[in-house]
Coordinates of C-alpha atoms in Angstrom, one line a residue:
Chain A
X1 CA 15.9 -27.4 36.0
X2 CA 12.4 -26.7 37.4
X3 CA 12.7 -23.1 36.3
X4 CA 13.5 -24.3 32.7
X5 CA 10.5 -26.5 32.6
X6 CA 8.3 -23.6 33.8
X7 CA 9.8 -21.1 31.0
X8 CA 9.4 -23.7 28.2
X9 CA 5.9 -24.3 29.5
X10 CA 4.8 -20.7 29.3
X11 CA 6.3 -20.2 26.0
X12 CA 4.7 -23.3 24.7
X13 CA 1.2 -22.1 25.9
X14 CA 1.8 -18.7 24.4
X15 CA 2.6 -20.3 21.0
X16 CA -0.3 -22.6 21.2
X17 CA -2.8 -19.8 22.0
X18 CA -1.3 -17.6 19.3
X19 CA -1.5 -20.4 16.7
X20 CA -5.1 -21.4 17.8
X21 CA -6.4 -18.0 17.3
X22 CA -4.6 -17.4 14.1
X23 CA -6.0 -20.4 12.6
X24 CA -9.4 -19.4 13.4
X25 CA -8.8 -16.1 11.7
X26 CA -7.3 -17.8 8.8
X27 CA -10.4 -20.0 8.4
X28 CA -12.6 -16.8 8.5
X29 CA -10.5 -14.8 5.8
X30 CA -9.4 -17.6 3.6
X31 CA -12.7 -17.5 1.4
X32 CA -12.8 -13.7 0.7
X33 CA -9.1 -13.6 0.0
X34 CA -9.3 -16.4 -2.6
X35 CA -12.4 -14.9 -4.0
X36 CA -10.8 -11.7 -4.5
X37 CA -7.8 -13.1 -6.2
X38 CA -10.2 -15.0 -8.7
X39 CA -12.5 -12.0 -9.3
X40 CA -9.5 -9.6 -9.9
X41 CA -8.1 -12.0 -12.5
X42 CA -11.3 -12.2 -14.5
X43 CA -11.8 -8.5 -14.1
X44 CA -8.2 -7.9 -15.6
X45 CA -9.0 -10.4 -18.4
X46 CA -12.2 -8.7 -19.3
X47 CA -10.6 -5.3 -19.1
X48 CA -8.2 -6.1 -21.7
X49 CA -10.5 -8.0 -23.9
X50 CA -13.9 -6.5 -23.5
X51 CA -15.6 -8.2 -26.3
X52 CA -14.9 -11.7 -25.1
X53 CA -17.3 -13.6 -22.6
X54 CA -15.3 -16.4 -21.7
X55 CA -11.7 -17.1 -21.1
X56 CA -10.2 -20.5 -21.3
X57 CA -6.9 -21.0 -19.6
X58 CA -4.3 -22.5 -22.1
X59 CA -1.3 -22.1 -20.1
X60 CA -1.5 -21.9 -16.4
X61 CA -1.4 -18.2 -15.2
X62 CA 0.1 -16.9 -18.4
X63 CA -2.1 -17.5 -21.5
X64 CA -6.0 -17.5 -22.0
X65 CA -8.0 -17.9 -25.3
X66 CA -10.7 -15.4 -25.4
X67 CA -14.1 -16.7 -26.6
X68 CA -17.5 -15.2 -27.4
X69 CA -19.6 -18.2 -27.3
X70 CA -17.9 -20.8 -29.6
X71 CA -16.0 -18.3 -31.7
X72 CA -12.4 -17.5 -30.6
X73 CA -11.6 -13.8 -30.7
X74 CA -8.0 -13.9 -29.7
X75 CA -5.8 -14.5 -26.8
X76 CA -4.9 -12.9 -23.5
X77 CA -1.4 -12.9 -21.9
X78 CA -0.2 -12.3 -18.4
X79 CA 3.5 -11.8 -18.3
X80 CA 6.2 -10.6 -15.9
X81 CA 9.2 -8.5 -16.9
X82 CA 12.1 -6.8 -15.1
X83 CA 11.4 -3.0 -14.6
X84 CA 13.4 -0.3 -13.1
X85 CA 12.4 -1.0 -9.6
X86 CA 11.4 -4.7 -9.7
X87 CA 9.1 -7.0 -11.6
X88 CA 6.3 -5.4 -13.8
X89 CA 3.2 -7.6 -14.3
X90 CA 1.5 -6.9 -17.5
X91 CA -1.8 -8.4 -18.8
X92 CA -2.7 -7.7 -22.4
X93 CA -5.0 -9.1 -25.3
X94 CA -4.3 -9.8 -28.9
X95 CA -7.1 -10.3 -31.3
X96 CA -7.0 -12.7 -34.4
X97 CA -5.7 -9.9 -36.6
X98 CA -2.7 -9.7 -34.4
X99 CA -3.6 -6.3 -33.0
X100 CA -3.2 -5.5 -29.3
X101 CA -6.8 -5.0 -27.8
X102 CA -5.6 -3.3 -24.5
X103 CA -2.8 -3.3 -22.0
X104 CA -3.1 -3.1 -18.3
X105 CA -0.3 -3.1 -15.8
X106 CA -1.4 -5.3 -13.0
X107 CA 1.5 -4.6 -10.4
X108 CA 4.8 -2.8 -10.5
X109 CA 7.2 -1.2 -8.0
X110 CA 8.4 1.5 -10.3
X111 CA 9.3 5.0 -8.9
X112 CA 6.3 6.9 -7.8
X113 CA 5.5 9.8 -10.1
X114 CA 8.0 8.7 -12.7
X115 CA 8.0 5.0 -13.7
X116 CA 4.7 4.4 -11.9
X117 CA 3.1 6.4 -14.7
X118 CA 3.3 3.4 -17.0
X119 CA 0.2 2.0 -15.3
X120 CA -1.7 5.2 -16.3
X121 CA -4.1 5.2 -19.4
X122 CA -1.9 7.9 -21.0
X123 CA 0.7 5.3 -21.6
X124 CA -1.2 2.0 -21.8
X125 CA -4.0 3.2 -24.1
X126 CA -1.4 3.9 -26.9
X127 CA -1.1 0.1 -27.3
X128 CA -4.7 -0.5 -28.5
X129 CA -5.0 -1.3 -32.1
X130 CA -1.3 -1.4 -32.7
X131 CA 0.0 -4.5 -34.6
X132 CA 1.6 -6.8 -32.1
X133 CA 4.7 -7.3 -34.3
X134 CA 5.3 -3.6 -34.9
X135 CA 5.5 -2.4 -31.2
X136 CA 8.6 0.0 -30.6
X137 CA 9.2 3.3 -28.7
X138 CA 9.7 6.3 -30.9
X139 CA 12.7 7.1 -28.7
X140 CA 14.5 3.7 -29.6
X141 CA 13.4 3.6 -33.2
X142 CA 12.7 7.1 -34.6
X143 CA 11.8 5.6 -38.1
X144 CA 9.2 3.0 -37.2
X145 CA 8.4 3.6 -33.5
X146 CA 4.7 4.1 -32.5
X147 CA 4.8 4.5 -28.9
X148 CA 5.6 7.5 -26.7
X149 CA 7.7 6.7 -23.6
X150 CA 6.8 8.1 -20.3
X151 CA 8.8 11.2 -19.7
X152 CA 11.7 10.4 -17.4
X153 CA 10.9 6.8 -17.3
X154 CA 12.4 5.3 -20.5
X155 CA 13.5 2.2 -18.6
X156 CA 10.1 1.5 -17.2
X157 CA 8.5 2.2 -20.6
X158 CA 10.9 0.1 -22.4
X159 CA 10.2 -2.8 -19.8
X160 CA 6.6 -2.8 -20.6
X161 CA 7.0 -2.9 -24.3
X162 CA 9.7 -5.6 -23.9
X163 CA 7.4 -7.8 -21.8
X164 CA 4.6 -7.7 -24.3
X165 CA 7.0 -8.5 -27.2
X166 CA 8.8 -11.4 -25.3
X167 CA 5.4 -12.9 -24.2
X168 CA 4.3 -13.0 -27.8
X169 CA 7.6 -14.3 -29.0
X170 CA 7.6 -17.1 -26.5
X171 CA 4.0 -18.0 -27.2
X172 CA 4.9 -18.3 -30.9
X173 CA 7.9 -20.5 -30.1
X174 CA 5.8 -22.7 -28.0
X175 CA 7.7 -21.8 -24.8
X176 CA 5.8 -20.7 -21.8
X177 CA 5.8 -17.0 -21.3
X178 CA 8.7 -15.8 -19.0
X179 CA 10.6 -12.8 -17.9
X180 CA 12.4 -11.4 -20.9
X181 CA 16.1 -10.7 -21.1
X182 CA 17.4 -7.1 -21.5
X183 CA 17.4 -7.0 -25.3
Chain B
X23 CA -8.8 13.1 35.5
X24 CA -5.4 11.1 35.7
X25 CA -7.1 8.4 33.6
X26 CA -7.9 11.0 31.1
X27 CA -4.3 11.9 30.9
X28 CA -3.3 8.3 30.0
X29 CA -5.5 8.6 26.9
X30 CA -4.7 12.1 25.8
X31 CA -0.8 12.0 26.3
X32 CA -0.3 9.9 23.2
X33 CA -2.2 12.3 21.0
X34 CA -0.1 15.4 21.7
X35 CA 2.4 15.5 24.6
X36 CA 4.0 12.1 24.0
X37 CA 3.0 11.6 20.4
X38 CA 4.6 8.3 19.0
X39 CA 5.8 9.9 15.8
X40 CA 6.7 13.6 16.7
X41 CA 8.0 13.1 20.3
X42 CA 8.8 9.4 20.9
X43 CA 10.1 9.1 17.3
X44 CA 10.1 5.3 17.2
X45 CA 8.9 3.2 14.4
X46 CA 9.5 6.1 11.8
X47 CA 10.0 3.5 9.1
X48 CA 6.4 2.7 8.5
X49 CA 5.7 6.4 8.9
X50 CA 8.0 7.3 6.0
X51 CA 7.1 4.3 3.7
X52 CA 3.3 4.4 4.1
X53 CA 2.6 8.1 3.9
X54 CA 2.9 8.8 0.2
X55 CA -0.8 9.3 0.0
X56 CA -3.5 10.1 2.5
X57 CA -5.4 6.8 2.1
X58 CA -2.5 4.5 2.6
X59 CA -1.4 6.6 5.7
X60 CA -4.8 6.4 7.2
X61 CA -5.0 2.6 6.6
X62 CA -1.6 2.2 8.1
X63 CA -2.8 4.3 11.1
X64 CA -5.7 2.1 11.7
X65 CA -3.9 -1.1 11.4
X66 CA -1.3 0.2 13.8
X67 CA -3.8 1.2 16.3
X68 CA -5.5 -2.2 16.3
X69 CA -2.2 -3.8 17.1
X70 CA -1.3 -1.2 19.6
X71 CA -4.5 -1.6 21.7
X72 CA -4.6 -5.3 21.3
X73 CA -1.0 -6.0 22.3
X74 CA -1.2 -3.3 25.1
X75 CA -4.3 -5.0 26.7
X76 CA -2.9 -8.5 26.4
X77 CA 0.5 -7.8 27.7
X78 CA -1.0 -6.0 30.6
X79 CA -3.1 -8.9 31.3
X80 CA -0.4 -11.5 31.4
X81 CA 2.2 -9.1 32.9
X82 CA 2.2 -11.0 36.3
X83 CA 2.3 -14.5 34.8
X84 CA 5.1 -14.1 32.4
X85 CA 8.7 -14.6 34.0
X86 CA 11.0 -11.7 33.4
X87 CA 13.6 -13.8 31.4
X88 CA 11.2 -14.7 28.5
X89 CA 8.9 -11.6 28.5
X90 CA 10.4 -10.4 25.1
X91 CA 9.6 -13.6 23.2
X92 CA 6.2 -13.7 24.7
X93 CA 5.4 -10.1 23.8
X94 CA 6.6 -10.5 20.3
X95 CA 4.3 -13.7 19.9
X96 CA 1.3 -11.4 21.2
X97 CA 2.3 -8.6 19.0
X98 CA 2.8 -10.8 15.9
X99 CA -0.4 -12.7 16.4
X100 CA -2.4 -9.2 16.4
X101 CA -0.5 -8.2 13.3
X102 CA -1.2 -11.4 11.4
X103 CA -5.0 -11.0 12.4
X104 CA -5.2 -7.4 11.0
X105 CA -3.1 -8.5 7.9
X106 CA -5.4 -11.3 7.0
X107 CA -8.4 -9.1 7.6
X108 CA -7.1 -6.3 5.3
X109 CA -6.3 -8.9 2.7
X110 CA -9.9 -10.1 2.9
X111 CA -11.9 -7.0 3.2
X112 CA -9.7 -4.2 1.9
X113 CA -7.6 -6.0 -0.7
X114 CA -6.6 -2.8 -2.6
X115 CA -5.2 -1.2 0.7
X116 CA -3.3 -4.5 1.4
X117 CA -1.8 -4.2 -2.1
X118 CA -0.4 -0.7 -1.7
X119 CA 0.7 -1.3 1.9
X120 CA 2.3 -4.6 1.1
X121 CA 4.9 -5.8 3.3
X122 CA 4.6 -2.8 5.8
X123 CA 1.7 -4.4 7.5
X124 CA 3.5 -7.5 8.4
X125 CA 6.4 -5.3 9.6
X126 CA 4.3 -3.7 12.4
X127 CA 5.6 -6.7 14.2
X128 CA 9.0 -5.2 14.6
X129 CA 7.6 -1.6 15.0
X130 CA 9.5 -0.1 17.9
X131 CA 6.5 1.9 19.3
X132 CA 4.4 -1.3 19.8
X133 CA 7.3 -3.2 21.4
X134 CA 8.3 0.0 23.4
X135 CA 4.9 0.5 24.9
X136 CA 4.6 -3.2 25.8
X137 CA 8.1 -3.1 27.5
X138 CA 7.9 0.4 29.1
X139 CA 4.3 0.8 29.8
X140 CA 1.9 -2.1 29.7
X141 CA 4.2 -4.7 31.5
X142 CA 4.0 -2.3 34.4
X143 CA 0.4 -0.9 34.4
X144 CA -3.1 -2.1 34.8
X145 CA -5.2 -3.3 32.0
X146 CA -7.4 -0.3 31.9
X147 CA -4.5 2.1 31.8
X148 CA -2.8 0.1 29.1
X149 CA -6.0 0.1 27.0
X150 CA -6.2 3.9 27.3
X151 CA -2.6 4.2 26.5
X152 CA -3.0 2.1 23.5
X153 CA -5.9 4.1 22.2
X154 CA -4.0 7.4 22.7
X155 CA -0.9 6.1 20.9
X156 CA -3.1 4.8 18.2
X157 CA -4.9 8.0 17.7
X158 CA -1.7 10.1 17.9
X159 CA -0.1 7.9 15.2
X160 CA -3.1 7.7 12.9
X161 CA -3.6 11.4 13.0
X162 CA 0.0 12.5 12.5
X163 CA 0.7 9.9 9.8
X164 CA -2.5 10.8 8.0
X165 CA -1.5 14.5 8.2
X166 CA 1.9 13.7 6.7
X167 CA 0.1 11.8 4.1
X168 CA -2.3 14.5 3.2
X169 CA 0.7 17.0 2.9
X170 CA 2.9 14.8 0.9
X171 CA 0.1 14.0 -1.6
X172 CA -1.0 17.5 -1.9
X173 CA 2.5 18.9 -2.5
X174 CA 3.5 15.8 -4.5
X175 CA 0.4 15.2 -6.6
X176 CA -2.0 17.9 -5.9
X177 CA -4.8 15.6 -4.7
X178 CA -6.2 13.9 -1.5
X179 CA -7.2 10.3 -1.6
X180 CA -9.3 9.0 1.3
X181 CA -11.3 6.1 -0.2
X182 CA -11.2 4.4 3.3
X183 CA -13.5 7.3 4.6
X184 CA -16.0 6.8 1.8
X185 CA -14.6 9.4 -0.6
X186 CA -15.0 7.6 -4.0
X187 CA -12.9 10.1 -6.0
X188 CA -9.7 11.9 -5.3
X189 CA -10.1 15.4 -4.2
X190 CA -8.1 17.5 -6.7
X191 CA -6.8 20.3 -4.5
X192 CA -4.9 22.0 -7.3
X193 CA -8.0 22.4 -9.5
X194 CA -10.1 23.3 -6.5
X195 CA -7.7 26.2 -5.7
X196 CA -7.7 27.4 -9.3
X197 CA -11.5 27.2 -9.4
X198 CA -11.7 29.3 -6.1
X199 CA -9.4 32.1 -7.4
X200 CA -11.3 32.1 -10.8
X201 CA -14.7 32.4 -9.1
X202 CA -13.4 35.1 -6.7
X203 CA -11.8 37.1 -9.6
X204 CA -15.1 36.9 -11.5
X205 CA -17.2 37.8 -8.6
X206 CA -15.1 41.0 -7.8
X207 CA -15.1 42.0 -11.4
X208 CA -11.7 40.8 -12.3
X209 CA -12.8 38.4 -15.1
X210 CA -9.6 38.7 -17.0
X211 CA -7.6 36.9 -14.3
X212 CA -7.6 33.3 -15.0
X213 CA -5.7 30.4 -13.3
X214 CA -5.3 27.3 -15.3
X215 CA -6.4 24.1 -13.6
X216 CA -2.9 22.7 -14.0
X217 CA -1.1 25.7 -12.5
X218 CA 0.8 23.7 -10.0
X219 CA 3.8 21.8 -10.9
X220 CA 3.8 18.6 -8.7
X221 CA 6.9 18.5 -6.5
X222 CA 8.0 15.0 -7.0
X223 CA 10.4 15.0 -4.0
X224 CA 7.5 14.9 -1.6
X225 CA 6.2 11.5 -2.6
X226 CA 9.8 10.1 -2.6
X227 CA 11.4 9.1 0.7
X228 CA 13.3 12.5 1.3
X229 CA 9.9 14.2 1.3
X230 CA 8.7 12.3 4.2
X231 CA 11.8 13.4 6.2
X232 CA 11.2 17.1 5.2
X233 CA 7.5 17.0 6.3
X234 CA 8.2 15.1 9.6
X235 CA 10.9 17.6 10.4
X236 CA 8.7 20.6 9.9
X237 CA 5.9 18.9 11.9
X238 CA 8.3 18.2 14.7
X239 CA 9.4 21.8 14.9
X240 CA 5.9 23.0 14.8
X241 CA 5.0 20.6 17.6
X242 CA 8.0 21.8 19.7
X243 CA 6.7 25.3 19.3
X244 CA 3.3 24.4 20.5
X245 CA 4.4 22.2 23.4
X246 CA 8.0 23.3 24.4
X247 CA 9.9 21.2 26.8
X248 CA 10.7 22.7 30.1

């Protein structure tokens, strides 16, 4: 019994010291971590809608209205869709003429060297200036398609296109942007 | 002199990756490019040294029955410290290493050194052992990262060491050959900058096994066992 109390006591002290030192580190690092998350979002929004100065969050974490002073220039969306290796997070802007301003892949877990190339400008730059309701891969729609898929990564490319289309569809139906189904 | 051996054994003779061969999971997963590999090496070294020193400090107080949970508490505390610090000050590295930083908690080398070495040796020896293991791990994982990145993508990224841009090795070699050809009067020889077709397998998991295997063979040649 005495032994038992000693063991519990030592474990308790170990845990207490660990927890104490960790809470100190947490206090120190909390600010920079939160600051980076905030900065990163603003940078991403600016990157896909460079002409806008302010962004007003319309729907938490998924939709912003882009402003230059008082004039609304368009909207920015953040959406998540199922890729080949996991969720693909996409941020993109649409101006008032319903044209895509730019697309940026925020995070993904696609295959390095294949699907991961959807995050490179060679793929994402194709979207700029395209009508938001006309997006389609040439591979899926030879007649009306206007986007080249990444070689060897059709599923990842499709996911990116589908994510954008679904986010827009949802916003027009008044539903919050959500992960798209497979069609 | 004996002290000095405690430090150097981890670097070559008892290298954690090539000889002890524990904790290869992090080595495989975080060596797809030189920068991630180097970052992983630094994070690992911090945990290694910290846990070795603390385990050696408390080795006489902690009863044998509960040493493993106490060691794990010590290790996971250091891992969480480095994890939060990387998130705060190197957020991009934290993004690309992801879950593999928290996973150092269950890295067998750290646990193995705590159990096999620092729980039986003095603080100073454990500290030197930790430094040696850390250097050995960092050097080899970075080397694996460099080899995999060159073969798989043709570049070297090391932004942690202050190199802003990737070094494009493939273009560099093409440039060297072209300059050399021009200098010796063979101007009609020209190598295109994209002459090298990236070998994708080297940045996929099987490539890590291939590279580690060759490095082990090479190491064995340099330091043959009796």
